[in-house]
mmCIF file with all atom_site columns, C-alpha atoms in Angstrom:
data_model
loop_
_atom_site.group_PDB
_atom_site.id
_atom_site.type_symbol
_atom_site.label_atom_id
_atom_site.label_alt_id
_atom_site.label_comp_id
_atom_site.label_asym_id
_atom_site.label_entity_id
_atom_site.label_seq_id
_atom_site.pdbx_PDB_ins_code
_atom_site.Cartn_x
_atom_site.Cartn_y
_atom_site.Cartn_z
_atom_site.occupancy
_atom_site.B_iso_or_equiv
_atom_site.pdbx_formal_charge
_atom_site.auth_seq_id
_atom_site.auth_comp_id
_atom_site.auth_asym_id
_atom_site.auth_atom_id
_atom_site.pdbx_PDB_model_num
ATOM 1   C CA . UNK A 1 1   ? 202.122 162.513 273.893 1.00 78.00 ? 1   UNK A CA 1
ATOM 2   C CA . UNK A 1 2   ? 200.134 163.241 277.040 1.00 86.00 ? 2   UNK A CA 1
ATOM 3   C CA . UNK A 1 3   ? 196.849 165.122 276.987 1.00 93.00 ? 3   UNK A CA 1
ATOM 4   C CA . UNK A 1 4   ? 195.612 166.999 280.036 1.00 95.00 ? 4   UNK A CA 1
ATOM 5   C CA . UNK A 1 5   ? 192.027 168.223 280.333 1.00 96.00 ? 5   UNK A CA 1
ATOM 6   C CA . UNK A 1 6   ? 191.010 170.542 283.163 1.00 96.00 ? 6   UNK A CA 1
ATOM 7   C CA . UNK A 1 7   ? 187.507 171.046 284.480 1.00 96.00 ? 7   UNK A CA 1
ATOM 8   C CA . UNK A 1 8   ? 185.750 172.563 287.460 1.00 97.00 ? 8   UNK A CA 1
ATOM 9   C CA . UNK A 1 9   ? 186.401 176.256 287.031 1.00 96.00 ? 9   UNK A CA 1
ATOM 10  C CA . UNK A 1 10  ? 183.737 178.901 287.324 1.00 97.00 ? 10  UNK A CA 1
ATOM 11  C CA . UNK A 1 11  ? 182.455 181.920 289.203 1.00 98.00 ? 11  UNK A CA 1
ATOM 12  C CA . UNK A 1 12  ? 182.388 181.799 292.987 1.00 98.00 ? 12  UNK A CA 1
ATOM 13  C CA . UNK A 1 13  ? 181.871 184.344 295.734 1.00 98.00 ? 13  UNK A CA 1
ATOM 14  C CA . UNK A 1 14  ? 184.686 185.279 298.102 1.00 98.00 ? 14  UNK A CA 1
ATOM 15  C CA . UNK A 1 15  ? 184.960 182.692 300.843 1.00 98.00 ? 15  UNK A CA 1
ATOM 16  C CA . UNK A 1 16  ? 183.570 179.972 298.607 1.00 98.00 ? 16  UNK A CA 1
ATOM 17  C CA . UNK A 1 17  ? 185.091 176.749 297.345 1.00 98.00 ? 17  UNK A CA 1
ATOM 18  C CA . UNK A 1 18  ? 185.814 175.055 294.035 1.00 98.00 ? 18  UNK A CA 1
ATOM 19  C CA . UNK A 1 19  ? 187.431 171.785 293.074 1.00 98.00 ? 19  UNK A CA 1
ATOM 20  C CA . UNK A 1 20  ? 189.444 171.620 289.882 1.00 98.00 ? 20  UNK A CA 1
ATOM 21  C CA . UNK A 1 21  ? 190.112 168.323 288.148 1.00 98.00 ? 21  UNK A CA 1
ATOM 22  C CA . UNK A 1 22  ? 192.702 167.410 285.541 1.00 97.00 ? 22  UNK A CA 1
ATOM 23  C CA . UNK A 1 23  ? 192.303 164.163 283.640 1.00 97.00 ? 23  UNK A CA 1
ATOM 24  C CA . UNK A 1 24  ? 195.401 162.785 281.930 1.00 95.00 ? 24  UNK A CA 1
ATOM 25  C CA . UNK A 1 25  ? 195.822 160.337 279.093 1.00 92.00 ? 25  UNK A CA 1
ATOM 26  C CA . UNK A 1 26  ? 198.512 157.668 279.068 1.00 82.00 ? 26  UNK A CA 1
ATOM 27  C CA . UNK A 1 27  ? 199.484 154.667 281.148 1.00 82.00 ? 27  UNK A CA 1
ATOM 28  C CA . UNK A 1 28  ? 202.300 156.125 283.251 1.00 87.00 ? 28  UNK A CA 1
ATOM 29  C CA . UNK A 1 29  ? 200.400 158.936 284.958 1.00 91.00 ? 29  UNK A CA 1
ATOM 30  C CA . UNK A 1 30  ? 201.496 157.569 288.315 1.00 90.00 ? 30  UNK A CA 1
ATOM 31  C CA . UNK A 1 31  ? 205.118 158.445 287.491 1.00 90.00 ? 31  UNK A CA 1
ATOM 32  C CA . UNK A 1 32  ? 204.427 162.093 286.714 1.00 94.00 ? 32  UNK A CA 1
ATOM 33  C CA . UNK A 1 33  ? 204.923 165.049 288.967 1.00 97.00 ? 33  UNK A CA 1
ATOM 34  C CA . UNK A 1 34  ? 201.653 166.933 288.598 1.00 97.00 ? 34  UNK A CA 1
ATOM 35  C CA . UNK A 1 35  ? 201.100 170.577 289.321 1.00 98.00 ? 35  UNK A CA 1
ATOM 36  C CA . UNK A 1 36  ? 198.639 173.419 289.093 1.00 98.00 ? 36  UNK A CA 1
ATOM 37  C CA . UNK A 1 37  ? 199.723 176.820 287.854 1.00 98.00 ? 37  UNK A CA 1
ATOM 38  C CA . UNK A 1 38  ? 197.701 179.992 287.443 1.00 98.00 ? 38  UNK A CA 1
ATOM 39  C CA . UNK A 1 39  ? 197.974 183.149 285.419 1.00 98.00 ? 39  UNK A CA 1
ATOM 40  C CA . UNK A 1 40  ? 196.102 186.326 286.199 1.00 97.00 ? 40  UNK A CA 1
ATOM 41  C CA . UNK A 1 41  ? 195.672 189.097 283.609 1.00 92.00 ? 41  UNK A CA 1
ATOM 42  C CA . UNK A 1 42  ? 198.894 191.046 283.196 1.00 94.00 ? 42  UNK A CA 1
ATOM 43  C CA . UNK A 1 43  ? 200.860 188.698 285.446 1.00 96.00 ? 43  UNK A CA 1
ATOM 44  C CA . UNK A 1 44  ? 203.277 185.836 284.924 1.00 97.00 ? 44  UNK A CA 1
ATOM 45  C CA . UNK A 1 45  ? 202.199 182.251 285.286 1.00 97.00 ? 45  UNK A CA 1
ATOM 46  C CA . UNK A 1 46  ? 202.932 181.029 288.810 1.00 98.00 ? 46  UNK A CA 1
ATOM 47  C CA . UNK A 1 47  ? 203.082 177.679 290.540 1.00 98.00 ? 47  UNK A CA 1
ATOM 48  C CA . UNK A 1 48  ? 200.142 177.096 292.873 1.00 98.00 ? 48  UNK A CA 1
ATOM 49  C CA . UNK A 1 49  ? 200.713 173.521 294.059 1.00 98.00 ? 49  UNK A CA 1
ATOM 50  C CA . UNK A 1 50  ? 202.547 170.361 293.033 1.00 98.00 ? 50  UNK A CA 1
ATOM 51  C CA . UNK A 1 51  ? 202.454 166.684 293.941 1.00 98.00 ? 51  UNK A CA 1
ATOM 52  C CA . UNK A 1 52  ? 205.140 164.144 293.143 1.00 97.00 ? 52  UNK A CA 1
ATOM 53  C CA . UNK A 1 53  ? 204.691 160.527 292.118 1.00 95.00 ? 53  UNK A CA 1
ATOM 54  C CA . UNK A 1 54  ? 205.373 159.624 295.746 1.00 95.00 ? 54  UNK A CA 1
ATOM 55  C CA . UNK A 1 55  ? 202.700 161.975 297.043 1.00 95.00 ? 55  UNK A CA 1
ATOM 56  C CA . UNK A 1 56  ? 204.894 164.772 298.378 1.00 98.00 ? 56  UNK A CA 1
ATOM 57  C CA . UNK A 1 57  ? 203.272 168.169 298.013 1.00 98.00 ? 57  UNK A CA 1
ATOM 58  C CA . UNK A 1 58  ? 204.304 171.798 298.002 1.00 98.00 ? 58  UNK A CA 1
ATOM 59  C CA . UNK A 1 59  ? 202.305 174.985 297.827 1.00 98.00 ? 59  UNK A CA 1
ATOM 60  C CA . UNK A 1 60  ? 202.722 178.641 297.069 1.00 98.00 ? 60  UNK A CA 1
ATOM 61  C CA . UNK A 1 61  ? 202.720 180.667 300.267 1.00 98.00 ? 61  UNK A CA 1
ATOM 62  C CA . UNK A 1 62  ? 199.635 182.538 299.103 1.00 97.00 ? 62  UNK A CA 1
ATOM 63  C CA . UNK A 1 63  ? 197.495 179.376 299.088 1.00 98.00 ? 63  UNK A CA 1
ATOM 64  C CA . UNK A 1 64  ? 198.899 177.381 302.005 1.00 98.00 ? 64  UNK A CA 1
ATOM 65  C CA . UNK A 1 65  ? 196.153 176.290 304.360 1.00 98.00 ? 65  UNK A CA 1
ATOM 66  C CA . UNK A 1 66  ? 193.440 177.036 301.785 1.00 98.00 ? 66  UNK A CA 1
ATOM 67  C CA . UNK A 1 67  ? 194.234 174.811 298.784 1.00 98.00 ? 67  UNK A CA 1
ATOM 68  C CA . UNK A 1 68  ? 194.895 171.081 298.697 1.00 98.00 ? 68  UNK A CA 1
ATOM 69  C CA . UNK A 1 69  ? 196.361 169.136 295.791 1.00 98.00 ? 69  UNK A CA 1
ATOM 70  C CA . UNK A 1 70  ? 195.720 165.413 295.509 1.00 98.00 ? 70  UNK A CA 1
ATOM 71  C CA . UNK A 1 71  ? 195.893 162.677 292.919 1.00 97.00 ? 71  UNK A CA 1
ATOM 72  C CA . UNK A 1 72  ? 194.060 159.469 292.081 1.00 96.00 ? 72  UNK A CA 1
ATOM 73  C CA . UNK A 1 73  ? 196.371 157.309 290.015 1.00 94.00 ? 73  UNK A CA 1
ATOM 74  C CA . UNK A 1 74  ? 193.615 154.775 289.327 1.00 94.00 ? 74  UNK A CA 1
ATOM 75  C CA . UNK A 1 75  ? 191.653 157.534 287.587 1.00 95.00 ? 75  UNK A CA 1
ATOM 76  C CA . UNK A 1 76  ? 194.652 159.326 286.031 1.00 95.00 ? 76  UNK A CA 1
ATOM 77  C CA . UNK A 1 77  ? 193.388 162.495 287.680 1.00 97.00 ? 77  UNK A CA 1
ATOM 78  C CA . UNK A 1 78  ? 194.827 165.255 289.809 1.00 98.00 ? 78  UNK A CA 1
ATOM 79  C CA . UNK A 1 79  ? 192.648 167.595 291.860 1.00 98.00 ? 79  UNK A CA 1
ATOM 80  C CA . UNK A 1 80  ? 192.940 171.033 293.393 1.00 98.00 ? 80  UNK A CA 1
ATOM 81  C CA . UNK A 1 81  ? 190.524 171.698 296.234 1.00 98.00 ? 81  UNK A CA 1
ATOM 82  C CA . UNK A 1 82  ? 190.296 175.436 296.748 1.00 98.00 ? 82  UNK A CA 1
ATOM 83  C CA . UNK A 1 83  ? 188.667 176.778 299.908 1.00 98.00 ? 83  UNK A CA 1
ATOM 84  C CA . UNK A 1 84  ? 188.297 180.274 301.355 1.00 98.00 ? 84  UNK A CA 1
ATOM 85  C CA . UNK A 1 85  ? 188.710 181.740 297.908 1.00 98.00 ? 85  UNK A CA 1
ATOM 86  C CA . UNK A 1 86  ? 189.744 185.362 297.555 1.00 98.00 ? 86  UNK A CA 1
ATOM 87  C CA . UNK A 1 87  ? 189.369 187.805 294.651 1.00 97.00 ? 87  UNK A CA 1
ATOM 88  C CA . UNK A 1 88  ? 193.136 187.618 294.148 1.00 97.00 ? 88  UNK A CA 1
ATOM 89  C CA . UNK A 1 89  ? 192.764 183.913 293.329 1.00 98.00 ? 89  UNK A CA 1
ATOM 90  C CA . UNK A 1 90  ? 191.046 184.930 290.092 1.00 98.00 ? 90  UNK A CA 1
ATOM 91  C CA . UNK A 1 91  ? 193.078 183.520 287.203 1.00 98.00 ? 91  UNK A CA 1
ATOM 92  C CA . UNK A 1 92  ? 193.224 180.894 284.517 1.00 98.00 ? 92  UNK A CA 1
ATOM 93  C CA . UNK A 1 93  ? 194.370 177.689 286.184 1.00 98.00 ? 93  UNK A CA 1
ATOM 94  C CA . UNK A 1 94  ? 196.537 175.285 284.218 1.00 98.00 ? 94  UNK A CA 1
ATOM 95  C CA . UNK A 1 95  ? 197.347 171.651 284.874 1.00 97.00 ? 95  UNK A CA 1
ATOM 96  C CA . UNK A 1 96  ? 200.931 170.544 284.268 1.00 97.00 ? 96  UNK A CA 1
ATOM 97  C CA . UNK A 1 97  ? 202.434 167.082 284.067 1.00 95.00 ? 97  UNK A CA 1
ATOM 98  C CA . UNK A 1 98  ? 206.177 166.470 284.056 1.00 94.00 ? 98  UNK A CA 1
ATOM 99  C CA . UNK A 1 99  ? 208.447 163.482 283.589 1.00 89.00 ? 99  UNK A CA 1
ATOM 100 C CA . UNK A 1 100 ? 211.342 164.723 281.563 1.00 87.00 ? 100 UNK A CA 1
ATOM 101 C CA . UNK A 1 101 ? 209.068 166.531 279.136 1.00 91.00 ? 101 UNK A CA 1
ATOM 102 C CA . UNK A 1 102 ? 206.411 168.940 280.377 1.00 93.00 ? 102 UNK A CA 1
ATOM 103 C CA . UNK A 1 103 ? 202.778 168.899 279.297 1.00 95.00 ? 103 UNK A CA 1
ATOM 104 C CA . UNK A 1 104 ? 200.047 171.510 279.753 1.00 96.00 ? 104 UNK A CA 1
ATOM 105 C CA . UNK A 1 105 ? 196.299 171.541 279.731 1.00 96.00 ? 105 UNK A CA 1
ATOM 106 C CA . UNK A 1 106 ? 194.245 174.226 278.033 1.00 96.00 ? 106 UNK A CA 1
ATOM 107 C CA . UNK A 1 107 ? 193.355 176.009 281.272 1.00 97.00 ? 107 UNK A CA 1
ATOM 108 C CA . UNK A 1 108 ? 190.160 176.675 283.174 1.00 97.00 ? 108 UNK A CA 1
ATOM 109 C CA . UNK A 1 109 ? 188.952 180.080 284.347 1.00 98.00 ? 109 UNK A CA 1
ATOM 110 C CA . UNK A 1 110 ? 188.379 180.702 288.043 1.00 98.00 ? 110 UNK A CA 1
ATOM 111 C CA . UNK A 1 111 ? 186.709 183.982 288.954 1.00 98.00 ? 111 UNK A CA 1
ATOM 112 C CA . UNK A 1 112 ? 186.207 185.003 292.574 1.00 98.00 ? 112 UNK A CA 1
ATOM 113 C CA . UNK A 1 113 ? 183.826 187.918 292.794 1.00 97.00 ? 113 UNK A CA 1
ATOM 114 C CA . UNK A 1 114 ? 180.731 189.080 294.597 1.00 95.00 ? 114 UNK A CA 1
#
């Protein structure tokens, strides 16, 4: 069983930045594909960014050039650096880890508002 714990959400003004962190339990974190998803009220959960065990990344078109996903295998942690935030980025952000089975964190709220 893998546990994922997100942190770093909050309220930020448009144009601001936040960094989300997701700490994972277990000894094989380095083998997981890690991802960030988000879900806005009334909308389906969507993939924001993912990073493979080899470090390859992909992003949703809506966040390309603004968000960066990274991982630190020594710390069992994946990050999402979010810059130039927009009101439409407001959502609950979830961390996901996958190697065969898929694991989810509890989510962290990000609100972009003036």
